[in-house]
Short mmCIF file of C-alpha atoms and ligand atoms in Angstrom, two decimals:
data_model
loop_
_atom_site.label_atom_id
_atom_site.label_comp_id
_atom_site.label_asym_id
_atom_site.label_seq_id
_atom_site.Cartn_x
_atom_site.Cartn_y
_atom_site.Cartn_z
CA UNK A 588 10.74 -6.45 22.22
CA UNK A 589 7.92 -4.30 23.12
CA UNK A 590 8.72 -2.00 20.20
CA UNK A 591 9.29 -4.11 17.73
CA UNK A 592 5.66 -5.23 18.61
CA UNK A 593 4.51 -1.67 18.42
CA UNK A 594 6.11 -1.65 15.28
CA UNK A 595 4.50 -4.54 13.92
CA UNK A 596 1.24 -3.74 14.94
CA UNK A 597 1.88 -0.03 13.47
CA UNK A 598 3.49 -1.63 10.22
CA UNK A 599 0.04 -4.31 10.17
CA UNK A 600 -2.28 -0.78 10.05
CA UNK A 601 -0.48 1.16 7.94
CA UNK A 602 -0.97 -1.89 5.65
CA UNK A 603 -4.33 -2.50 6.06
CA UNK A 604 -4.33 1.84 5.21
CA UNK A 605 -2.28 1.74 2.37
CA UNK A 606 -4.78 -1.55 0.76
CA UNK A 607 -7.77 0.44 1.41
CA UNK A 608 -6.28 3.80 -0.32
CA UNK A 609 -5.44 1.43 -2.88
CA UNK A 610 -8.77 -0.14 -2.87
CA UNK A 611 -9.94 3.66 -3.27
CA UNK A 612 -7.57 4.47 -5.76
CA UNK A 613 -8.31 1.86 -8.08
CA UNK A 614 -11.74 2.68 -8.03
CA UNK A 615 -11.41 6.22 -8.86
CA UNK A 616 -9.02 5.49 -11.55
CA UNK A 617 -11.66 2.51 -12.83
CA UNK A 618 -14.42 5.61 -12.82
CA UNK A 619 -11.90 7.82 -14.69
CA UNK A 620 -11.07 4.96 -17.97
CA UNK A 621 -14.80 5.09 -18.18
CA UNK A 622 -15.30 8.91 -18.48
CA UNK A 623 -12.10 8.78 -20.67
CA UNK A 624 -13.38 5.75 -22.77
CA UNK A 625 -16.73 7.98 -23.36
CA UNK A 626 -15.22 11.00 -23.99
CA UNK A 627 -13.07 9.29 -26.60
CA UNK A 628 -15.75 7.80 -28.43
CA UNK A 629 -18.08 10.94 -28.46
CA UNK A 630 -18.67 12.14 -31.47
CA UNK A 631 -18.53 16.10 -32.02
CA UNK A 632 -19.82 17.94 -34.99
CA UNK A 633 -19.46 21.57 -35.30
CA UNK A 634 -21.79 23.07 -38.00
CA UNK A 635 -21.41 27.05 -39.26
CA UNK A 636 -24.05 27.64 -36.66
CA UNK A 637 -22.10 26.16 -33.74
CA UNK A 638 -21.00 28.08 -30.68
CA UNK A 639 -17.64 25.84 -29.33
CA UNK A 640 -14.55 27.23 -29.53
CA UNK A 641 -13.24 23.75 -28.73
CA UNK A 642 -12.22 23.18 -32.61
CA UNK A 643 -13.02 25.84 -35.07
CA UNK A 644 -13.09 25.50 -39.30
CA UNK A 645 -12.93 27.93 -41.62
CA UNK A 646 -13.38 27.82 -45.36
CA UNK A 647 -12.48 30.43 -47.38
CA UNK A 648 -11.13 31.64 -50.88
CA UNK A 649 -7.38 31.97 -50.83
CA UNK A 650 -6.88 35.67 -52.10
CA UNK A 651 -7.04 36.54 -55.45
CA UNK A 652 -4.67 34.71 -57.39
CA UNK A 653 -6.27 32.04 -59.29
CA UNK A 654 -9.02 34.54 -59.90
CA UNK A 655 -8.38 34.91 -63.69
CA UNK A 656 -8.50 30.94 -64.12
CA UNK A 657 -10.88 30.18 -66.23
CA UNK A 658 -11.88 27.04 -69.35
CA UNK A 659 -13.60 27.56 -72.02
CA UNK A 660 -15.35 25.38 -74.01
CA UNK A 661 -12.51 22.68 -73.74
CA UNK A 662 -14.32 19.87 -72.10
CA UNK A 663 -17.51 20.28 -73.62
CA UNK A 664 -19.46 22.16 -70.98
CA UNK A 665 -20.65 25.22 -73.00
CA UNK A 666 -19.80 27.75 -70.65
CA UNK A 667 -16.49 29.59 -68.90
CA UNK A 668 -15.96 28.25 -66.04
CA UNK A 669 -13.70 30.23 -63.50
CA UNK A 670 -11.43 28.45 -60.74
CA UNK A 671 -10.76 29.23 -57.19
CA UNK A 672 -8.74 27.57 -54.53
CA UNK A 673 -10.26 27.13 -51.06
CA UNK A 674 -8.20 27.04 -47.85
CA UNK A 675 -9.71 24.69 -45.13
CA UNK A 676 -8.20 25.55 -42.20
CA UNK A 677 -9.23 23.38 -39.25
CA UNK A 678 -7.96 24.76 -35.28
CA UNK A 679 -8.30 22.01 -32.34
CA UNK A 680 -8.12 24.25 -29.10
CA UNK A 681 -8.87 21.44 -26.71
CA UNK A 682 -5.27 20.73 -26.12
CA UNK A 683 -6.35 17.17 -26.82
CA UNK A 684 -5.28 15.16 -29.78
CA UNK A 685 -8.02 15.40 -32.27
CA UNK A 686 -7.57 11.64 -33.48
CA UNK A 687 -9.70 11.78 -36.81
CA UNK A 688 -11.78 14.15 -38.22
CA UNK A 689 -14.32 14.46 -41.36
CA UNK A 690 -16.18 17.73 -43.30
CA UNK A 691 -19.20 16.92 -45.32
CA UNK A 692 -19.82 20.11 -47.47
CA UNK A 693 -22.99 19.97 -49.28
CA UNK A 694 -23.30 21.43 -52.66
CA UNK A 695 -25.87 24.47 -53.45
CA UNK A 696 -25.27 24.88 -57.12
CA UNK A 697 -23.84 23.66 -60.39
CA UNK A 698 -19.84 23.43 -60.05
CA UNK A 699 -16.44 21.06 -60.33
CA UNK A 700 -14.18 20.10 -58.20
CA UNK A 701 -11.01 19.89 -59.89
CA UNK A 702 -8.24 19.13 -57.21
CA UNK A 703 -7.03 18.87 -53.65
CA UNK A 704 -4.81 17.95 -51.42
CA UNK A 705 -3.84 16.60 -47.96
CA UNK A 706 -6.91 13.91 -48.09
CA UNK A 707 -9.16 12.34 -50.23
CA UNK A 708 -12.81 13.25 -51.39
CA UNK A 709 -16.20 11.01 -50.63
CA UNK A 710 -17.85 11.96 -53.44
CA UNK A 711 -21.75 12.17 -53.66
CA UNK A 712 -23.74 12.32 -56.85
CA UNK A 713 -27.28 12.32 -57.34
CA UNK A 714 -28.61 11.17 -60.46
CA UNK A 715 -32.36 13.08 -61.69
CA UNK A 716 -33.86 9.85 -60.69
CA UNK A 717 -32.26 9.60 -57.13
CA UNK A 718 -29.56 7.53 -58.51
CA UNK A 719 -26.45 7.92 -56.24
CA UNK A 720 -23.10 7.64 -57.37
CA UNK A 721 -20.35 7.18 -54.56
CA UNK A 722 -16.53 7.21 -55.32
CA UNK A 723 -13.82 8.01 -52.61
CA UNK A 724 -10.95 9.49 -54.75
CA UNK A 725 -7.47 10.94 -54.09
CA UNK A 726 -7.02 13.89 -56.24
CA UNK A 727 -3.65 13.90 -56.33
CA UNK A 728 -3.28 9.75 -57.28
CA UNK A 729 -5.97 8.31 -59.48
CA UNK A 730 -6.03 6.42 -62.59
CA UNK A 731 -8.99 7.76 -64.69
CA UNK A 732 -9.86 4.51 -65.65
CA UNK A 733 -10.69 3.64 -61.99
CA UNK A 734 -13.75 6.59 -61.81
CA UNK A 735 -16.93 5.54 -61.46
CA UNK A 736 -18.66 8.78 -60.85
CA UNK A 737 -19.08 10.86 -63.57
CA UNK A 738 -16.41 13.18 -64.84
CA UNK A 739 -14.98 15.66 -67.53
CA UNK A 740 -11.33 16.32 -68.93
CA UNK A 741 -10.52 19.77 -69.66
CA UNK A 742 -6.81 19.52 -71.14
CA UNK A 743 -4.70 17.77 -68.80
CA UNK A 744 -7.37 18.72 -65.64
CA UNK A 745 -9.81 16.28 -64.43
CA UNK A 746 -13.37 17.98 -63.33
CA UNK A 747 -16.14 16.58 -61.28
CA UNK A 748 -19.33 17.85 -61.70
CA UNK A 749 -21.60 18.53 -58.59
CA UNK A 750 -24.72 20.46 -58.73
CA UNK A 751 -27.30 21.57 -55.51
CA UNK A 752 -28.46 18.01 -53.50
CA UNK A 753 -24.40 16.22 -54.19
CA UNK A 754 -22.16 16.60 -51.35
CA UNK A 755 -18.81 15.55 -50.69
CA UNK A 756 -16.72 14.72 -47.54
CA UNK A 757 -13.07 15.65 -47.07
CA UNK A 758 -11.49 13.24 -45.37
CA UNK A 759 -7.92 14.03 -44.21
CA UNK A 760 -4.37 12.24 -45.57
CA UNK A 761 -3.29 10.43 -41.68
CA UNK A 762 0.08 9.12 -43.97
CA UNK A 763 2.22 11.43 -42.05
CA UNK A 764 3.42 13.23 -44.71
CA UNK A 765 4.65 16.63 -44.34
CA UNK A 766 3.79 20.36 -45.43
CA UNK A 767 0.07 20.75 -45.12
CA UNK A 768 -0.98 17.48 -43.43
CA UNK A 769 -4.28 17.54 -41.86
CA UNK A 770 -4.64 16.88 -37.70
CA UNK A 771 -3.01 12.83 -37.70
CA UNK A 772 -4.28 10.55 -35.41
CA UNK A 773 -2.27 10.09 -32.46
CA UNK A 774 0.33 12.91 -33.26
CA UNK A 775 -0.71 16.58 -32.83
CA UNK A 776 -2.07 17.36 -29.50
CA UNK A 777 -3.28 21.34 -30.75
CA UNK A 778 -2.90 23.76 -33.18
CA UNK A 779 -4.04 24.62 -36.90
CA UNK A 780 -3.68 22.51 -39.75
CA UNK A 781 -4.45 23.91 -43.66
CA UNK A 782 -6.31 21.89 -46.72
CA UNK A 783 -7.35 23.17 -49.66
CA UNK A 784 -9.06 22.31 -52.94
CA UNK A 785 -9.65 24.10 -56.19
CA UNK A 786 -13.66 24.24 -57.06
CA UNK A 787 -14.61 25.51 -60.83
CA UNK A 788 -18.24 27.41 -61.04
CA UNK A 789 -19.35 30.10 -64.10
CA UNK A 790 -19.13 32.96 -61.28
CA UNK A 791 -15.54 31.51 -59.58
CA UNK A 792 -17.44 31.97 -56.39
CA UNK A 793 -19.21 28.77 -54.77
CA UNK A 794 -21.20 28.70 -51.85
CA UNK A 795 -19.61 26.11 -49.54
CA UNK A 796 -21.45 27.80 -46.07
CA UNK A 797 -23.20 24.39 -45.18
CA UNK A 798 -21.06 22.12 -44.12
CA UNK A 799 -20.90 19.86 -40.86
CA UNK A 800 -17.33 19.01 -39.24
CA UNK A 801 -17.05 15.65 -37.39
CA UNK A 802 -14.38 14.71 -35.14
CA UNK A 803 -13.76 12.97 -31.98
CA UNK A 804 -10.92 14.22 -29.39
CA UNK A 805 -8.28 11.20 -27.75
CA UNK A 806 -6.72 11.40 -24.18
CA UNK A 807 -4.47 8.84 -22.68
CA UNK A 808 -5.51 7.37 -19.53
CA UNK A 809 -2.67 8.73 -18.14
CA UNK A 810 -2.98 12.60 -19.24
CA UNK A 811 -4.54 15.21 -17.65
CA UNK A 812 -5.79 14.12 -14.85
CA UNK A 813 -4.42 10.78 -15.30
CA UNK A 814 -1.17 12.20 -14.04
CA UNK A 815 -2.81 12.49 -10.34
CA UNK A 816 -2.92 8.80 -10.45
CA UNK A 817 0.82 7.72 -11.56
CA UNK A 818 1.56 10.69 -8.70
CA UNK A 819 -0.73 8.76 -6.09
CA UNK A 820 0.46 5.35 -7.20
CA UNK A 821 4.34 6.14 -7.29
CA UNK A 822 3.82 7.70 -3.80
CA UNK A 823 1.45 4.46 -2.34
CA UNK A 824 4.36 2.16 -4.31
CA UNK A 825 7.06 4.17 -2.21
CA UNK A 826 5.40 4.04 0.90
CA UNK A 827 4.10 0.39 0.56
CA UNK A 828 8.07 -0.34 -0.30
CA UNK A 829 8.97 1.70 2.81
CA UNK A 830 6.97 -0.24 4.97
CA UNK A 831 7.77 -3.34 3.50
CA UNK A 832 11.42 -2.86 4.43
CA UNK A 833 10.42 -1.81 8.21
CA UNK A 834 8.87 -5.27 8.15
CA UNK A 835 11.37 -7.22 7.10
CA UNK A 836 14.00 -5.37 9.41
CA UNK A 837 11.37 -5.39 12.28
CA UNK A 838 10.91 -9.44 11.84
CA UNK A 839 14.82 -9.94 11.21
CA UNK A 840 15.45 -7.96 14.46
CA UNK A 841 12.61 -10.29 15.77
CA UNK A 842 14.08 -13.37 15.35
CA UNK A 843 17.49 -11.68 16.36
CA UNK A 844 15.43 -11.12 19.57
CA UNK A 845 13.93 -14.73 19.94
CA UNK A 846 17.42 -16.36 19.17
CA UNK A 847 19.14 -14.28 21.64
CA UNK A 848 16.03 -15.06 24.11
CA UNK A 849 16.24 -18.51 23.96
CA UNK A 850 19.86 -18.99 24.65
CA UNK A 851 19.88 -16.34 27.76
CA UNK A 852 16.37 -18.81 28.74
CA UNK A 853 18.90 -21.75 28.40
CA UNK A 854 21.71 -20.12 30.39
CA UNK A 855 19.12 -19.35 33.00
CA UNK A 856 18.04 -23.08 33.05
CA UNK A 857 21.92 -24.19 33.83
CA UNK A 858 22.03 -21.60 36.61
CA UNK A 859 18.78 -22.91 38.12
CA UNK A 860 19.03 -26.64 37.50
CA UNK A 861 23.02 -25.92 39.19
CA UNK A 862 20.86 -24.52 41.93
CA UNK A 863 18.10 -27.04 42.45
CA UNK A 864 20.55 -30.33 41.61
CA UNK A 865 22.51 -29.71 44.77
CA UNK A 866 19.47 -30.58 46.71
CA UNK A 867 17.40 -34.16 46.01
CA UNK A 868 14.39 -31.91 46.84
CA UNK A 869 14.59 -29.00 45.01
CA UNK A 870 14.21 -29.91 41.51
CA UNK A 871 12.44 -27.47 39.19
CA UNK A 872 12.13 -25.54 42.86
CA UNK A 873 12.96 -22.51 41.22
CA UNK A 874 10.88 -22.42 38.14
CA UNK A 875 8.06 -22.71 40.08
CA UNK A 876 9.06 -19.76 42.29
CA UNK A 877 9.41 -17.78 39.73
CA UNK A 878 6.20 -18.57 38.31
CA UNK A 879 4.44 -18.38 41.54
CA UNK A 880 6.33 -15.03 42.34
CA UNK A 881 5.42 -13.94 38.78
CA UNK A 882 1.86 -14.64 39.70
CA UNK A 883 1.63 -12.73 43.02
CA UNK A 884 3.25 -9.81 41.21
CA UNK A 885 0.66 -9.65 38.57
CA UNK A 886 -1.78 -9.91 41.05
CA UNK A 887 -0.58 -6.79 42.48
CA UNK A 888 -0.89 -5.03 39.58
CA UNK A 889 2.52 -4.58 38.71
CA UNK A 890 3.22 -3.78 34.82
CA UNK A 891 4.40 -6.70 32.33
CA UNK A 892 7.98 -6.17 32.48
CA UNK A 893 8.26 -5.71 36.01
CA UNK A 894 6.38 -8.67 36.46
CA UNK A 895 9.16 -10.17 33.62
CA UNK A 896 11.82 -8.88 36.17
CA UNK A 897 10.57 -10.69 39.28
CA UNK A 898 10.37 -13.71 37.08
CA UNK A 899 14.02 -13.48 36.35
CA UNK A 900 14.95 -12.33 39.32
CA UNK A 901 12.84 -15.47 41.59
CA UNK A 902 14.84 -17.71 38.79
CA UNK A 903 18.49 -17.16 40.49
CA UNK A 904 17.27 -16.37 44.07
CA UNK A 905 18.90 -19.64 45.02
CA UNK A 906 22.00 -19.61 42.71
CA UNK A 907 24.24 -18.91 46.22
CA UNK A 908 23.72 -22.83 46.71
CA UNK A 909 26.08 -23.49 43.99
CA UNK A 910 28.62 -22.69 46.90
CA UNK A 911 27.31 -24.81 49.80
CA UNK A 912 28.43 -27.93 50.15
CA UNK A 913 26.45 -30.66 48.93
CA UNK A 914 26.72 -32.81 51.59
CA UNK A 915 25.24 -30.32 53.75
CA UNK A 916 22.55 -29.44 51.39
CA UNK A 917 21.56 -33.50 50.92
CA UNK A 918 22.08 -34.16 54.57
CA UNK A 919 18.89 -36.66 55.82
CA UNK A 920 19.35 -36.36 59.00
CA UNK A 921 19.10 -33.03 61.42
CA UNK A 922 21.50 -30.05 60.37
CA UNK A 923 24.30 -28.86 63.16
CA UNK A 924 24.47 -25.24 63.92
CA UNK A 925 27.28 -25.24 61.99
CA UNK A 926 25.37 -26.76 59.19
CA UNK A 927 22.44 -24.55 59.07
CA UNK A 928 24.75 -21.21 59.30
CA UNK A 929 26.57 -22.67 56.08
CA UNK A 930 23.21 -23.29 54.30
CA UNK A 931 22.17 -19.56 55.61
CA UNK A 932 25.16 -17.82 53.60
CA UNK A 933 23.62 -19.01 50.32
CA UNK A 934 22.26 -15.88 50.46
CA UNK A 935 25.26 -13.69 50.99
CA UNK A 936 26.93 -15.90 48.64
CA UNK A 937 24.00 -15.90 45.75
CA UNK A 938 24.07 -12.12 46.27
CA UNK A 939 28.09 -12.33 46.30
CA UNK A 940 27.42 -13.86 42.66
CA UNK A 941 24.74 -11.25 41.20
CA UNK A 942 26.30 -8.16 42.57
CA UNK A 943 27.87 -7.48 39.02
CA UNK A 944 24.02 -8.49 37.24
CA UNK A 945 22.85 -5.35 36.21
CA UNK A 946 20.51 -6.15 33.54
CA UNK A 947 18.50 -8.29 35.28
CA UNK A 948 16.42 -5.74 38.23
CA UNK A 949 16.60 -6.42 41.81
CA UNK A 950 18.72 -10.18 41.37
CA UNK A 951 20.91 -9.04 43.82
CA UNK A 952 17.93 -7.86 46.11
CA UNK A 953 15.67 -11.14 45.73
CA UNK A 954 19.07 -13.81 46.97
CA UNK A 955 19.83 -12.02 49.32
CA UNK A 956 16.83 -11.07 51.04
CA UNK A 957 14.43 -13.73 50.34
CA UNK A 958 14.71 -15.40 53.64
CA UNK A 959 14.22 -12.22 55.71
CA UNK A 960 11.39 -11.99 57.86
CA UNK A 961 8.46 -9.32 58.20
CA UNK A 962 9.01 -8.80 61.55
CA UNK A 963 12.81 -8.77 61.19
CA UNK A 964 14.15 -12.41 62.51
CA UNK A 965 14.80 -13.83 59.72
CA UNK A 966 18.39 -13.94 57.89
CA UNK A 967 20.85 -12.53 56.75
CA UNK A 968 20.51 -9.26 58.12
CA UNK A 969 17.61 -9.62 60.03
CA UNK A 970 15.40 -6.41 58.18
CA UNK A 971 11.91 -6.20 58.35
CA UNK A 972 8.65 -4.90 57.01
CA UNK A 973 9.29 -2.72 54.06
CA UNK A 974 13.01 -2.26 54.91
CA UNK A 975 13.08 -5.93 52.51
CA UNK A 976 12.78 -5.35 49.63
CA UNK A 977 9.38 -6.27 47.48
CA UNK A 978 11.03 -8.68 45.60
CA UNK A 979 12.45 -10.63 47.94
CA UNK A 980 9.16 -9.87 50.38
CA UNK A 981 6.86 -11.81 47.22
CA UNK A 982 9.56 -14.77 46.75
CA UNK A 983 9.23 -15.26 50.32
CA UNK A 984 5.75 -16.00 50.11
CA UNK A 985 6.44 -18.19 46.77
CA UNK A 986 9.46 -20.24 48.72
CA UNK A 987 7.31 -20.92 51.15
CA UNK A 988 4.47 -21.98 49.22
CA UNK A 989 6.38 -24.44 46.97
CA UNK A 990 8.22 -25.64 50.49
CA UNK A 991 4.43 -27.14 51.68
CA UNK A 992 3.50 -28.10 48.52
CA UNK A 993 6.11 -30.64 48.35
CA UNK A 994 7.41 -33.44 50.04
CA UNK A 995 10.43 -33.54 52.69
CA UNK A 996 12.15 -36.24 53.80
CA UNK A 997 11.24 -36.00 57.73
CA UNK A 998 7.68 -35.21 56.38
CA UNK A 999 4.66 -35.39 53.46
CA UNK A 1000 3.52 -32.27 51.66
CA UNK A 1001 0.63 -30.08 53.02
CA UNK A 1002 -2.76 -30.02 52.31
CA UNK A 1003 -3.92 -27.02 50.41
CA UNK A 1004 -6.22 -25.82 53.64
CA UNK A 1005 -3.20 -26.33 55.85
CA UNK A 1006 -1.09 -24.08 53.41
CA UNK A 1007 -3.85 -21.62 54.24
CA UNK A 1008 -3.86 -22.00 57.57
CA UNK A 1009 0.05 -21.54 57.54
CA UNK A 1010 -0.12 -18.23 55.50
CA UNK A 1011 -2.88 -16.63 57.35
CA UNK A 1012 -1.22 -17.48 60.95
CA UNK A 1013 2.45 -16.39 59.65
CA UNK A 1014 1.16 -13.08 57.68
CA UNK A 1015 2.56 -9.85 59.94
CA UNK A 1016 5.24 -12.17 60.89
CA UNK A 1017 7.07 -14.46 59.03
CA UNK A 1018 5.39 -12.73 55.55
CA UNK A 1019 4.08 -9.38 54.42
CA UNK A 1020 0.32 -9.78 55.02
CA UNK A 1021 -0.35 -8.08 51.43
CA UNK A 1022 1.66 -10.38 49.79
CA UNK A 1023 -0.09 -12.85 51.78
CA UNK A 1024 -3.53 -11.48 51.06
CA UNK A 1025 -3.25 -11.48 46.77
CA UNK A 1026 -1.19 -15.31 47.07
CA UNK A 1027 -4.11 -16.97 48.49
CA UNK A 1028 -6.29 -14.83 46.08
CA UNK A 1029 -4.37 -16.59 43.96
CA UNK A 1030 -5.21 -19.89 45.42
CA UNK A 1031 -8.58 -19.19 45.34
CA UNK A 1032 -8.40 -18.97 41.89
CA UNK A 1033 -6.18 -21.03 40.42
CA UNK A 1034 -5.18 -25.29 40.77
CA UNK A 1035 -1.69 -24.37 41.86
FE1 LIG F 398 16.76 -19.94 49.80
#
């Protein structure tokens, strides 16, 4: 029983632990939604001057091939105009998903935009009296009749004249289609990812070297080092399940325990109230031996389940009167010799019935003993000092005590000071002056 307490009491502090890691745990992971909340909703911008090597872009002509390109006169500009594509390649190295992303590109001279793909283009035009014309338009899917900015057709190609002060923004396709999609939100992680458009000047060379790249990076609350907390919470789950189970068992053994208790408590109640009903004067005699004997034990210091022991023990010291006679036992009158050497062998006899106890200490000891005397003539066997045993030395003292403290037949019960006197003129003698010594301690202390 004392385990399981132990248990219990363990179980109750690893719980009160295992909340306060949580409590701890919760508010680090609290802190680290915020820092990932923030870092999600930064916004980065990487210009040609920029040092990071977190994302990188890179705009240049794609080789020679659309070099020799060129259109005349055919949509009424007045010059040849040469074509080039550009390749925008755009590199996230932060290993984080790079969940949308934007490149203005601001025009330096006169030239036309003619195509692109994998996004659409913001298109800025400024009018010679600060006029602007906006259009977002999908060069690959538009219905000329839908343009509001201003625009040429050369043949069967659409061109968009820009000039130094316009600027457009690329803005990348997120459909999920493909070949050369830009960075999606909320699929690639890393990696490169190639655009392109085809711009028209007289020189087929346009300077596109100021530009500005914005973007903001995405992590999951759970990546990273988010993966240190479903690690810490799996393990505090496992060990709060762990313990959970120890105190279910521990309170199912428990109540095992207290079942089990109760009925040996009720079998010891038959045995005593056997005892004590064979005598008008004796009922409840035994309880209160034990709990005086339980008293005068703890009093001398002895631990809590020895003290448990002389309890239990005390309960059955007179359980040999089950085999004397009642008539003897409820005599009125004056016993015969005969009489009193029959009531004298409840002892041999109580011992006679606890010799095959063994689980509860010193029973044996404490019936048959408990009428010895200190200075060795008492019965049965007429030992004394510490030849009797301690046990049945302390329910002497307790027997006797309950003896005065009630009423006979040939006389009343004693007054507490004559108790006293009894004890402290018998100690040496008829009681071990020790025992003696802490039981009217006890007196002193207590309203027995
Ligand atoms: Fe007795």
């Amino acid at each position: 029983m004392d385990r399981i307490k132990i248990i219990k009491k363990l179980v109750s502090i690893l719980t009160i632990i295992l909340l306060a890691v949580l409590a701890v745990l919760i508010a680090v992971f609290v802190g680290h939604v915020v820092r990932v909340n923030r870092f999600n909703a930064e916004n980065r911008v990487i210009t040609p001057n920029s040092t990071t090597t977190e994302a990188v872009v890179d705009i240049h002509p794609r080789g020679q091939l659309t070099d020799s390109w060129e259109k005349r006169d055919t949509a009424g500009i007045g010059v040849v105009l040469n074509a080039k594509i550009y390749e925008l390649i755009v590199t996230n190295n932060s290993k984080t998903l790079m969940n949308d992303w934007k490149l203005r590109i601001d025009i330096k001279e006169e030239c036309y935009l003619n195509n692109g793909w994998c996004g659409s283009f913001e298109i800025h035009q400024i009018d010679e009296d600060g006029t602007e014309r906006v259009q977002t338009v999908d060069l690959r899917n538009y219905k000329q009749s839908d343009l509001k900015i201003e625009y040429r057709i050369a043949g069967q190609d659409l061109l968009i004249p820009l000039k130094n002060g316009d600027y457009i923004y690329y803005i990348p396709d997120s459909s999920g289609v493909s070949g050369e999609v830009p960075l999606k939100g909320n699929s690639e992680f890393s990696g490169s990812v190639t655009c392109g458009f085809i711009m028209y000047s007289r020189s087929g060379n346009v300077d596109l070297s100021n530009f500005e790249f914005n973007y903001t990076l995405h992590k999951t609350y759970f990546s990273d080092e988010g993966i240190f907390f479903v690690v810490a919470f799996s393990i505090w789950l496992f060990a709060m399940l762990i313990i959970s189970i120890i105190f279910v068992i521990s309170v199912q053994y428990e109540q095992r325990f207290m079942v089990q208790s109760r009925m040996l408590d009720d079998v010891f109640k038959l045995c005593c109230n056997l005892s004590d009903s064979r005598d008008y004067y004796s009922k409840e005699h035994s309880r209160r031996v034990a709990d005086y004997s339980r008293l005068i034990a703890e009093k001398m210091g002895m631990d809590k389940s020895d003290c448990d022991s002389v309890f239990t023990a005390a309960l059955l010291h007179n359980v040999g009167n089950n085999l004397i006679s009642e008539q003897i036992l409820r005599k009125m009158g004056r016993l015969t010799s005969e009489e009193y050497a029959m009531v004298k062998t409840h002892t041999t006899k109580g011992a006679e019935l606890l010799k095959d106890i063994k689980n509860i200490p010193h029973a044996e000891e404490a019936a048959l003993y408990h009428h010895e005397r200190y200075d060795g003539t008492g019965y049965p066997m007429g030992k004394k000092g510490d030849e009797i045993p301690l046990i049945a030395r302390i329910i002497a003292v307790a027997d006797a005590y309950d003896a005065m403290n009630n009423d006979r037949p040939y006389r009343k019960k004693f007054m507490k000071d004559q108790i006293r006197e009894e004890f402290i003129k018998n100690r040496g003698t008829q009681f071990d002056p020790l025992i003696v010594g802490a039981f009217l301690d006890i007196m002193g202390e207590r309203d027995l």
